[in-house]
Amino acid sequence: MTVLVIAEHDNVSLKSETAKVIAAAASLAGDIDVLVAGSACAAVAESVAKLQGVSRVLVADNPVYKAQLADNLAKLVVGQASGYSHIFAAATSTGKDLLPRVAALLDVAMISEVVKIEDADTFVHPIYAGNALEKVKSLDAVKVATVRASAFDAVPATANAAIVALDVVINSVCSELAHTTVASERPELGNARVIVSGGRALGSADNFAMLETLADKLGGAVGASRAAVDAGYISNDLQVGQTGKIVAPELYIAVGISGAIQHLAGMKDSKVIVAINKDPQAPIFQVADYGLEADLFEAVPKLVELI
Amino acid sequence: MKVMVPVKRVVDANVKIRVNAEHTAVDTANLKMALNPFCEIAVEEAVRLKEAGKADEVVVVSIGPKVAQEQLRTAMALGADRAILVETDEPMLPLSVAKILLAVQAREQAELILMGKQSIDGDNNQTGQMLAALADMPQATFASMVDITDGQLTVSREIDGGIQQLQLPLPAVVTADLRLNEPRYASLPNIMKAKRKPLDTLTVAELGVTLKPHQQILAVTPPAERKAGVMVASVEELVDKLKNEAKVI
């Protein structure tokens, strides 16, 4: 049994999700190869080589892979696929874009957002916004799956695997015109120990600054409900929920969030949930470990002061 | 330019679903059904392309039971010109759906395939990408902006940490994210008009598609319930609990 993991990176640094996908792959007790496809991505390959459990790092380093486009990356992966029993990637926007394309070219089904691996053929993944868990047995020769990183603990960086260069250049028919990233000093949502999330009750983009102060004091990230994103208070990549980020931090503080099922789907696996809301009937209180019925504009500044 | 929009009938987003007593499936009997929200956004975008003079025809396609005609009529009430139902009572994996859509596309020869990024039942987020792979078309998933100028497609994609803007040649597959647009409400005259628009029914066999089994569902279970928490009376008590009881700060 050999697993091929597709590394998640921005050509400069390796994303934290990859070490968690490798942990999922390691539960299968086979060899693990990791593919790094990018441009001028040698530093990424070196980071991958250090991760425990990695046998080989395959590096396709060429400008054609810079923008992580699915059409040529899928062909690259399929070209390397022979001999692998499993192909995994993180359930990030890149992994979700790429892996179904790989599976279709291999004529196999795919399993999305795996949260538990029972054995080499059997996987558990959420459906209906996490309101049900489906356990499926794959009948395909190659198992292709995206892994929900928050469900696995990262492997440590204690190894020194071989790095193998792949001389395969496949062009994409697409071109990247622009790529804007939202720069932030705060930890990424998927990686933060603490997340402070706000809902529509914040009332304005300016009021989100209050949550940023609290997040910074706790060394955490800022998130938001869909309602807050749709209202334009905060950028869309910070949305937590069924169609946004799925997170499981140590501490999740939901401020002014009512708790629609689509939001709960994104955060209910957090270890400790705090809800601050002035509506005692808000569904968020049903999943909160600690609920505080209060006006957020009074409670949040006080919380900042006391922590 | 012809735009094909594959759509799915799903349990309404506002309905809380339950797993059946045997733990073999989600119990969908007698639940309110609807057009999948992301599919609705895709239909709206296709209709807007037509209204802007960039598309000539919008064809909606669904694969499912006879009653999925309701969702196709909804899509036509939003402005789609005609509909195709590939009728089947079998549940379909995304790969099978993609193969059937490929066969429909072989007949329709659409230049743009616009569809939702995922259905809110299976949450798979696979079908558009798989169809693009099988058709050897480029893809732009998670679209928040779509424009077509001189046969070139420009799409803004919502990706982790930002926005990626891509240019793609046609034909191509685009999957819609939440913020692509806000779908209109169908007006009563348009609902009436939709009843008279053409709706063709096909079968998987007529399309000449052979499907094979890929997965066996072993169990469907409800997620672990969170233990009921406590209400605290003040910010002071909250801070004390977080420090001394939960020990997270």
Coordinates of C-alpha atoms in Angstrom, one line a residue:
Chain A
M1 CA 0.0 0.0 0.0
T2 CA 1.4 3.4 -1.0
V3 CA -0.2 6.7 -0.6
L4 CA 0.4 9.8 -2.7
V5 CA -0.3 13.0 -0.9
I6 CA -0.6 16.3 -2.8
A7 CA 1.1 19.1 -0.9
E8 CA -0.7 22.4 -0.2
H9 CA 1.5 25.4 -0.6
D10 CA 1.9 28.9 -2.1
N11 CA 5.3 28.2 -3.7
V12 CA 7.0 29.8 -0.7
S13 CA 5.9 27.9 2.3
L14 CA 4.1 24.6 3.1
K15 CA 0.6 25.0 4.5
S16 CA -0.2 23.4 7.8
E17 CA -2.9 21.2 6.3
T18 CA -0.4 18.9 4.6
A19 CA 1.1 17.6 7.9
K20 CA -2.4 16.7 8.9
V21 CA -3.2 14.9 5.7
I22 CA 0.1 13.0 6.1
A23 CA -1.1 12.0 9.6
A24 CA -4.3 10.6 8.0
A25 CA -2.3 8.8 5.4
A26 CA 0.0 7.3 8.1
S27 CA -2.9 5.5 9.7
L28 CA -2.9 3.2 6.6
A29 CA 0.6 2.0 7.6
G30 CA 2.1 2.1 4.0
D31 CA 4.7 4.2 2.3
I32 CA 3.8 7.9 1.8
D33 CA 5.1 9.9 -1.1
V34 CA 4.3 13.6 -1.3
L35 CA 4.0 15.5 -4.6
V36 CA 5.0 19.2 -4.5
A37 CA 4.0 20.9 -7.8
G38 CA 4.8 24.5 -8.0
S39 CA 7.3 27.1 -9.3
A40 CA 10.5 27.9 -7.4
C41 CA 9.2 25.7 -4.6
A42 CA 12.4 24.1 -3.3
A43 CA 11.8 25.5 0.2
V44 CA 8.4 23.8 0.2
A45 CA 9.9 20.5 -0.8
E46 CA 12.5 20.7 2.0
S47 CA 9.7 21.4 4.6
V48 CA 7.8 18.3 3.3
A49 CA 11.0 16.1 3.5
K50 CA 11.2 16.8 7.3
L51 CA 7.7 15.5 8.0
Q52 CA 7.5 12.2 9.9
G53 CA 6.3 9.3 7.8
V54 CA 7.2 10.7 4.4
S55 CA 9.2 8.2 2.2
R56 CA 9.8 10.4 -0.9
V57 CA 9.1 14.0 -2.0
L58 CA 8.4 14.3 -5.7
V59 CA 9.0 17.8 -6.9
A60 CA 7.6 19.2 -10.2
D61 CA 9.2 22.6 -10.2
N62 CA 8.2 24.6 -13.2
P63 CA 6.5 28.0 -13.9
V64 CA 3.6 26.1 -15.5
Y65 CA 2.6 24.9 -12.0
K66 CA 2.9 28.3 -10.3
A67 CA -0.8 29.2 -10.2
Q68 CA -2.0 25.7 -9.1
L69 CA -4.4 25.3 -12.0
A70 CA -6.5 22.1 -12.0
D71 CA -6.3 21.1 -15.7
N72 CA -2.5 20.6 -16.0
L73 CA -2.0 19.6 -12.3
A74 CA -4.6 16.8 -12.7
K75 CA -2.7 15.4 -15.7
L76 CA 0.6 15.6 -13.8
V77 CA -0.9 13.7 -10.9
V78 CA -2.5 11.1 -13.1
G79 CA 0.8 10.6 -14.9
Q80 CA 2.4 9.7 -11.5
A81 CA -0.6 7.7 -10.2
S82 CA 0.5 4.2 -11.1
G83 CA 1.5 2.1 -8.1
Y84 CA -0.5 4.2 -5.6
S85 CA -3.4 2.7 -3.7
H86 CA -4.5 6.0 -2.4
I87 CA -4.3 9.7 -3.5
F88 CA -5.1 12.3 -0.8
A89 CA -5.1 16.0 -0.6
A90 CA -6.4 18.5 2.0
A91 CA -10.0 19.6 1.6
T92 CA -8.9 23.2 0.8
S93 CA -9.9 25.2 -2.2
T94 CA -6.9 23.8 -4.1
G95 CA -7.5 20.2 -3.1
K96 CA -11.3 20.5 -3.8
D97 CA -10.5 22.0 -7.2
L98 CA -7.9 19.4 -8.2
L99 CA -8.9 16.0 -6.8
P100 CA -12.3 15.4 -8.5
R101 CA -10.5 16.0 -11.8
V102 CA -7.9 13.4 -10.9
A103 CA -10.5 10.9 -9.9
A104 CA -12.5 11.3 -13.1
L105 CA -9.4 10.9 -15.2
L106 CA -8.7 7.6 -13.3
D107 CA -12.4 6.6 -13.7
V108 CA -12.8 6.2 -9.9
A109 CA -15.2 7.8 -7.5
M110 CA -13.9 10.3 -4.9
I111 CA -14.6 10.7 -1.2
S112 CA -14.9 14.3 0.0
E113 CA -13.8 15.7 3.4
V114 CA -12.8 12.4 5.1
V115 CA -12.9 12.8 8.9
K116 CA -12.0 9.2 9.8
I117 CA -10.2 6.3 8.1
E118 CA -11.4 2.9 9.3
D119 CA -9.3 0.8 7.0
A120 CA -7.7 0.9 3.6
D121 CA -11.2 0.9 1.9
T122 CA -13.5 2.4 4.5
F123 CA -13.9 6.1 5.1
V124 CA -16.2 8.3 7.1
H125 CA -17.2 11.7 5.8
P126 CA -19.9 14.3 6.7
I127 CA -23.0 14.9 4.5
Y128 CA -25.9 17.4 4.9
A129 CA -23.7 20.1 6.4
G130 CA -22.4 17.6 9.1
N131 CA -25.9 16.6 10.2
A132 CA -25.1 13.0 9.2
L133 CA -21.9 11.0 8.8
E134 CA -21.7 8.6 6.0
K135 CA -19.4 5.5 6.2
V136 CA -18.5 4.3 2.7
K137 CA -16.5 1.4 1.4
S138 CA -14.6 2.1 -1.8
L139 CA -14.7 -0.6 -4.5
D140 CA -12.2 1.2 -6.7
A141 CA -8.6 0.1 -7.2
V142 CA -7.3 3.6 -6.3
K143 CA -8.9 5.5 -3.5
V144 CA -9.0 9.3 -4.1
A145 CA -10.1 11.4 -1.2
T146 CA -9.8 14.9 0.2
V147 CA -9.1 15.0 3.9
R148 CA -10.6 17.4 6.4
A149 CA -7.4 18.6 8.0
S150 CA -9.1 19.7 11.3
A151 CA -10.0 16.1 12.0
F152 CA -6.3 14.9 12.2
D153 CA -3.3 16.0 14.3
A154 CA -0.3 17.1 12.4
V155 CA 2.8 14.8 12.2
P156 CA 5.9 16.3 13.6
A157 CA 8.9 17.5 11.5
T158 CA 11.5 14.9 12.6
A159 CA 12.4 13.1 9.4
N160 CA 14.6 13.6 6.3
A161 CA 13.1 12.1 3.3
A162 CA 14.6 11.9 -0.2
I163 CA 13.7 14.6 -2.7
V164 CA 13.1 13.4 -6.2
A165 CA 12.8 15.9 -9.1
L166 CA 10.1 15.2 -11.7
D167 CA 10.9 16.5 -15.2
V168 CA 7.4 16.7 -16.4
V169 CA 6.1 19.9 -17.9
I170 CA 2.4 20.1 -18.8
N171 CA 0.9 23.4 -19.8
S172 CA -2.5 24.7 -18.6
V173 CA -4.9 26.2 -21.1
C174 CA -5.9 28.8 -18.5
S175 CA -3.9 31.8 -17.4
E176 CA -3.9 33.5 -14.1
L177 CA -4.6 37.2 -14.5
A178 CA -4.4 38.2 -10.9
H179 CA -4.1 36.7 -7.5
T180 CA -4.9 38.9 -4.5
T181 CA -4.2 37.6 -1.0
V182 CA -5.5 39.1 2.1
A183 CA -2.5 39.8 4.3
S184 CA -2.9 39.2 7.9
E185 CA -0.7 39.1 11.0
R186 CA -3.1 36.7 12.7
P187 CA -2.9 32.9 12.5
E188 CA -4.8 31.2 9.7
L189 CA -8.3 30.0 10.5
G190 CA -7.5 26.4 9.9
N191 CA -4.6 26.5 12.2
A192 CA -5.6 28.9 15.0
R193 CA -5.8 27.7 18.6
V194 CA -8.5 30.4 19.3
I195 CA -11.1 31.8 16.9
V196 CA -13.2 34.8 17.6
S197 CA -16.1 34.9 15.2
G198 CA -18.7 37.7 14.6
G199 CA -22.1 37.7 13.1
R200 CA -24.5 40.3 11.6
A201 CA -25.2 41.7 15.1
L202 CA -21.8 43.4 14.9
G203 CA -23.6 45.9 12.6
S204 CA -20.6 47.3 10.7
A205 CA -17.1 46.5 9.4
D206 CA -15.7 49.0 11.9
N207 CA -17.2 47.1 14.8
F208 CA -15.3 44.0 13.7
A209 CA -12.2 45.8 15.0
M210 CA -13.5 45.0 18.5
L211 CA -13.2 41.3 17.7
E212 CA -9.8 41.7 16.3
T213 CA -8.6 43.3 19.5
L214 CA -10.0 40.3 21.4
A215 CA -8.5 37.8 19.0
D216 CA -5.1 39.5 19.2
K217 CA -5.2 39.4 23.0
L218 CA -5.8 35.6 22.8
G219 CA -3.3 35.1 19.9
G220 CA -6.2 33.9 17.8
A221 CA -7.8 34.4 14.4
V222 CA -11.0 36.2 13.4
G223 CA -13.8 34.5 11.7
A224 CA -17.4 35.3 10.6
S225 CA -20.8 34.0 9.8
R226 CA -22.1 34.1 6.3
A227 CA -24.5 36.9 7.3
A228 CA -21.6 39.1 8.3
V229 CA -19.7 38.3 5.1
D230 CA -22.8 39.0 2.9
A231 CA -23.3 42.2 4.8
G232 CA -19.8 43.2 3.7
Y233 CA -18.4 43.5 7.2
I234 CA -15.4 41.2 6.6
S235 CA -13.8 39.4 3.7
N236 CA -15.3 36.1 2.4
D237 CA -12.2 33.9 3.1
L238 CA -12.9 34.3 6.8
Q239 CA -16.4 32.7 6.6
V240 CA -16.8 29.7 8.9
G241 CA -19.5 27.2 7.9
Q242 CA -20.7 24.5 5.5
T243 CA -19.5 26.4 2.5
G244 CA -16.7 28.3 4.1
K245 CA -13.9 27.1 6.4
I246 CA -14.5 24.1 8.7
V247 CA -12.6 24.7 11.9
A248 CA -12.0 22.9 15.2
P249 CA -9.9 25.2 17.5
E250 CA -9.4 24.8 21.2
L251 CA -11.6 27.8 21.8
Y252 CA -14.3 29.2 19.6
I253 CA -16.0 32.4 20.7
A254 CA -19.1 33.2 18.7
V255 CA -20.1 36.8 19.1
G256 CA -23.5 38.0 17.8
I257 CA -24.0 34.8 15.8
S258 CA -27.4 33.2 16.0
G259 CA -26.2 29.8 15.0
A260 CA -27.8 28.7 11.6
I261 CA -27.1 25.0 10.9
Q262 CA -24.8 26.1 8.0
H263 CA -22.6 28.0 10.5
L264 CA -22.7 25.2 13.1
A265 CA -21.5 22.8 10.5
G266 CA -18.2 24.7 10.3
M267 CA -17.4 25.0 14.0
K268 CA -19.2 22.4 16.1
D269 CA -16.2 20.2 16.5
S270 CA -14.3 23.0 18.4
K271 CA -13.1 21.9 21.8
V272 CA -14.7 24.7 23.8
I273 CA -17.5 26.9 22.4
V274 CA -18.4 30.2 24.0
A275 CA -21.5 32.1 22.7
I276 CA -22.3 35.7 23.4
N277 CA -25.7 36.8 22.2
K278 CA -28.5 39.0 23.5
D279 CA -31.2 36.7 22.2
P280 CA -31.6 33.9 24.8
Q281 CA -33.4 31.8 22.1
A282 CA -30.4 31.8 19.7
P283 CA -29.7 28.2 18.6
I284 CA -25.9 28.9 19.1
F285 CA -26.6 28.4 22.9
Q286 CA -27.5 24.8 22.2
V287 CA -24.0 23.9 21.2
A288 CA -22.1 26.3 23.4
D289 CA -20.2 25.1 26.5
Y290 CA -20.5 28.6 28.0
G291 CA -23.3 30.9 27.0
L292 CA -23.5 34.6 28.0
E293 CA -26.8 36.4 27.3
A294 CA -25.5 39.9 26.9
D295 CA -25.2 42.9 24.6
L296 CA -22.0 42.2 22.7
F297 CA -21.0 45.9 22.7
E298 CA -20.7 45.8 26.5
A299 CA -19.5 42.2 26.9
V300 CA -16.6 42.2 24.3
P301 CA -14.8 45.3 25.6
K302 CA -15.1 43.9 29.2
L303 CA -13.8 40.6 28.0
V304 CA -10.8 42.3 26.4
E305 CA -10.2 44.1 29.7
L306 CA -10.4 41.0 31.9
I307 CA -8.3 38.6 29.8
Chain B
M1 CA -23.6 31.0 -27.3
K2 CA -25.4 28.2 -25.5
V3 CA -25.1 27.8 -21.8
M4 CA -25.9 24.5 -20.1
V5 CA -26.8 24.5 -16.4
P6 CA -27.0 21.2 -14.6
V7 CA -29.3 21.4 -11.5
K8 CA -30.2 19.2 -8.6
R9 CA -33.3 18.6 -6.6
V10 CA -32.4 18.5 -2.9
V11 CA -34.0 18.8 0.6
D12 CA -34.7 22.5 1.2
A13 CA -31.9 24.3 3.0
N14 CA -34.1 25.3 5.9
V15 CA -35.2 21.7 6.7
K16 CA -33.4 19.9 9.5
I17 CA -32.8 16.4 8.3
R18 CA -32.7 13.2 10.4
V19 CA -30.9 9.9 9.9
N20 CA -33.4 7.0 9.7
A21 CA -33.8 4.5 12.5
E22 CA -31.8 1.8 10.8
H23 CA -28.9 4.1 10.3
T24 CA -28.7 3.4 6.6
A25 CA -29.7 6.7 5.1
V26 CA -31.0 10.2 5.7
D27 CA -34.8 10.1 5.9
T28 CA -36.0 12.3 3.1
A29 CA -39.6 11.1 2.9
N30 CA -42.2 13.9 2.9
L31 CA -39.6 16.6 3.3
K32 CA -39.8 19.9 1.5
M33 CA -37.6 19.8 -1.6
A34 CA -36.1 22.6 -3.5
L35 CA -33.7 23.6 -6.2
N36 CA -30.2 23.3 -4.7
P37 CA -29.2 26.9 -3.7
F38 CA -25.9 26.8 -5.6
C39 CA -27.7 25.5 -8.8
E40 CA -30.1 28.4 -8.4
I41 CA -27.2 30.9 -8.4
A42 CA -25.8 29.2 -11.6
V43 CA -29.2 29.5 -13.3
E44 CA -29.4 33.2 -12.3
E45 CA -25.9 33.8 -13.7
A46 CA -26.7 32.1 -17.0
V47 CA -29.9 34.1 -17.3
R48 CA -28.0 37.3 -16.7
L49 CA -25.5 36.4 -19.4
K50 CA -28.5 36.0 -21.8
E51 CA -30.0 39.3 -20.7
A52 CA -26.6 40.9 -21.3
G53 CA -26.6 39.6 -24.8
K54 CA -23.7 37.3 -24.2
A55 CA -25.6 34.0 -24.3
D56 CA -28.4 33.0 -26.7
E57 CA -29.9 30.0 -25.0
V58 CA -30.0 28.6 -21.4
V59 CA -30.6 24.9 -21.1
V60 CA -31.2 23.4 -17.7
V61 CA -30.5 19.7 -17.1
S62 CA -31.4 17.5 -14.1
I63 CA -30.7 13.9 -13.4
G64 CA -33.2 12.4 -11.0
P65 CA -36.8 11.1 -10.4
K66 CA -39.8 12.3 -12.4
V67 CA -40.7 14.9 -9.7
A68 CA -37.4 16.7 -10.4
Q69 CA -39.5 18.3 -13.2
E70 CA -40.6 20.7 -10.4
Q71 CA -37.1 22.1 -10.0
L72 CA -36.6 22.3 -13.8
R73 CA -39.8 24.4 -14.0
T74 CA -38.5 26.6 -11.2
A75 CA -35.3 27.1 -13.2
M76 CA -37.3 28.0 -16.3
A77 CA -39.4 30.4 -14.2
L78 CA -36.1 32.1 -13.4
G79 CA -35.4 32.5 -17.1
A80 CA -34.0 29.3 -18.5
D81 CA -35.3 28.5 -22.0
R82 CA -35.8 24.8 -22.0
A83 CA -35.1 21.7 -19.8
I84 CA -33.9 18.2 -20.0
L85 CA -34.6 15.6 -17.4
V86 CA -32.6 12.4 -17.4
E87 CA -35.0 10.3 -15.5
T88 CA -33.7 7.8 -12.9
D89 CA -34.7 6.7 -9.5
E90 CA -31.2 5.4 -8.7
P91 CA -29.0 7.5 -6.4
M92 CA -26.0 8.7 -8.4
L93 CA -22.4 9.4 -7.4
P94 CA -20.9 12.6 -8.8
L95 CA -18.8 10.5 -11.2
S96 CA -21.9 8.9 -12.7
V97 CA -23.6 12.3 -12.8
A98 CA -20.6 13.7 -14.7
K99 CA -20.7 10.8 -17.2
I100 CA -24.4 11.4 -17.9
L101 CA -23.9 15.1 -18.2
L102 CA -21.0 14.4 -20.7
A103 CA -23.5 12.5 -22.8
V104 CA -26.0 15.3 -22.7
Q105 CA -23.2 17.8 -23.6
A106 CA -22.3 15.7 -26.6
R107 CA -25.8 16.3 -27.9
E108 CA -26.1 20.0 -26.8
Q109 CA -22.6 21.2 -27.6
A110 CA -22.9 24.1 -25.1
E111 CA -20.0 26.5 -25.0
L112 CA -20.3 27.2 -21.3
I113 CA -21.4 24.8 -18.6
L114 CA -22.4 26.8 -15.5
M115 CA -23.3 24.8 -12.3
G116 CA -23.4 25.0 -8.6
K117 CA -20.1 24.2 -6.7
Q118 CA -21.8 21.6 -4.6
S119 CA -25.2 20.2 -3.6
I120 CA -26.2 20.7 0.0
D121 CA -27.1 17.1 0.5
G122 CA -24.0 15.2 -0.4
D123 CA -21.7 18.2 0.0
N124 CA -19.3 16.5 -2.4
N125 CA -18.2 19.4 -4.5
Q126 CA -17.0 17.1 -7.3
T127 CA -19.4 17.0 -10.3
G128 CA -18.3 20.2 -12.1
Q129 CA -14.6 19.3 -11.9
M130 CA -15.3 15.7 -13.0
L131 CA -17.4 16.8 -16.0
A132 CA -14.6 19.2 -17.0
A133 CA -12.0 16.4 -16.8
L134 CA -14.1 14.0 -18.8
A135 CA -14.9 16.6 -21.4
D136 CA -11.2 17.8 -21.4
M137 CA -12.4 21.3 -20.8
P138 CA -10.8 23.9 -18.5
Q139 CA -12.6 24.7 -15.2
A140 CA -13.0 27.6 -12.9
T141 CA -14.5 26.5 -9.6
F142 CA -15.9 28.7 -6.8
A143 CA -16.7 31.6 -9.1
S144 CA -17.7 35.0 -7.6
M145 CA -17.5 36.9 -10.9
V146 CA -18.0 35.7 -14.5
D147 CA -17.5 37.7 -17.7
I148 CA -17.2 36.7 -21.4
T149 CA -15.5 39.0 -23.9
D150 CA -14.4 38.0 -27.4
G151 CA -14.8 34.3 -26.7
Q152 CA -12.6 34.5 -23.6
L153 CA -14.0 33.7 -20.2
T154 CA -12.8 35.6 -17.2
V155 CA -13.6 34.3 -13.8
S156 CA -12.8 35.4 -10.2
R157 CA -12.5 32.5 -7.9
E158 CA -12.9 32.5 -4.2
I159 CA -9.8 30.6 -2.9
D160 CA -8.3 30.1 0.6
G161 CA -6.7 33.4 1.6
G162 CA -7.9 35.5 -1.4
I163 CA -9.2 35.8 -4.9
Q164 CA -7.7 34.3 -8.1
Q165 CA -8.7 35.7 -11.4
L166 CA -8.4 33.3 -14.3
Q167 CA -8.8 33.6 -18.1
L168 CA -10.1 30.5 -19.8
P169 CA -10.8 29.5 -23.4
L170 CA -14.4 28.2 -24.2
P171 CA -15.9 25.7 -23.9
A172 CA -15.4 25.6 -20.2
V173 CA -17.0 24.5 -16.9
V174 CA -17.6 27.2 -14.2
T175 CA -19.0 26.3 -10.7
A176 CA -20.8 29.0 -8.8
D177 CA -20.0 30.1 -5.2
L178 CA -22.4 31.9 -2.9
R179 CA -21.4 35.4 -3.8
L180 CA -21.7 35.2 -7.6
N181 CA -25.1 36.8 -7.5
E182 CA -28.4 36.9 -5.6
P183 CA -31.0 34.9 -7.5
R184 CA -34.2 36.8 -8.4
Y185 CA -37.7 35.7 -7.3
A186 CA -39.7 34.2 -10.0
S187 CA -42.7 36.3 -10.9
L188 CA -46.1 34.8 -11.3
P189 CA -46.3 35.5 -15.0
N190 CA -42.9 33.9 -15.4
I191 CA -44.0 30.8 -13.4
M192 CA -47.0 30.5 -15.7
K193 CA -44.8 30.9 -18.8
A194 CA -42.4 28.3 -17.5
K195 CA -45.2 25.7 -17.6
R196 CA -45.3 26.0 -21.4
K197 CA -41.5 25.9 -22.0
P198 CA -40.2 22.6 -23.5
L199 CA -39.1 19.9 -21.1
D200 CA -37.6 16.7 -22.7
T201 CA -37.2 13.5 -20.8
L202 CA -34.4 11.0 -21.5
T203 CA -33.1 7.9 -19.9
V204 CA -29.6 6.9 -19.1
A205 CA -29.9 4.0 -21.5
E206 CA -31.0 6.3 -24.3
L207 CA -27.9 8.4 -23.8
G208 CA -25.8 5.2 -24.1
V209 CA -24.1 5.7 -20.8
T210 CA -22.9 2.7 -18.9
L211 CA -22.3 3.2 -15.2
K212 CA -20.5 1.0 -12.7
P213 CA -20.7 0.7 -8.9
H214 CA -17.8 2.4 -7.1
Q215 CA -18.9 2.6 -3.5
Q216 CA -21.0 0.8 -0.9
I217 CA -22.6 2.8 1.8
L218 CA -22.1 0.9 5.1
A219 CA -23.8 3.2 7.5
V220 CA -25.2 6.7 7.9
T221 CA -25.2 8.0 11.5
P222 CA -26.0 11.2 13.3
P223 CA -23.0 13.2 14.6
A224 CA -22.1 13.0 18.2
E225 CA -24.2 15.4 20.2
R226 CA -22.4 18.1 22.2
K227 CA -23.1 18.0 25.9
A228 CA -25.4 20.8 27.0
G229 CA -23.4 23.7 28.3
V230 CA -24.1 26.2 31.0
M231 CA -25.2 29.8 30.9
V232 CA -23.0 32.2 32.8
A233 CA -24.3 35.4 34.4
S234 CA -21.4 37.8 33.7
V235 CA -18.3 38.4 31.8
E236 CA -16.3 37.9 35.0
E237 CA -17.8 34.4 35.5
L238 CA -17.1 33.6 31.8
V239 CA -13.4 34.5 32.2
D240 CA -13.2 32.5 35.4
K241 CA -14.7 29.4 33.8
L242 CA -12.4 29.7 30.7
K243 CA -9.3 30.1 33.0
N244 CA -10.1 27.6 35.7
E245 CA -12.6 25.1 34.4
A246 CA -11.9 24.8 30.6
K247 CA -8.3 26.0 31.0
V248 CA -8.2 27.4 27.5
I249 CA -7.0 30.9 28.2

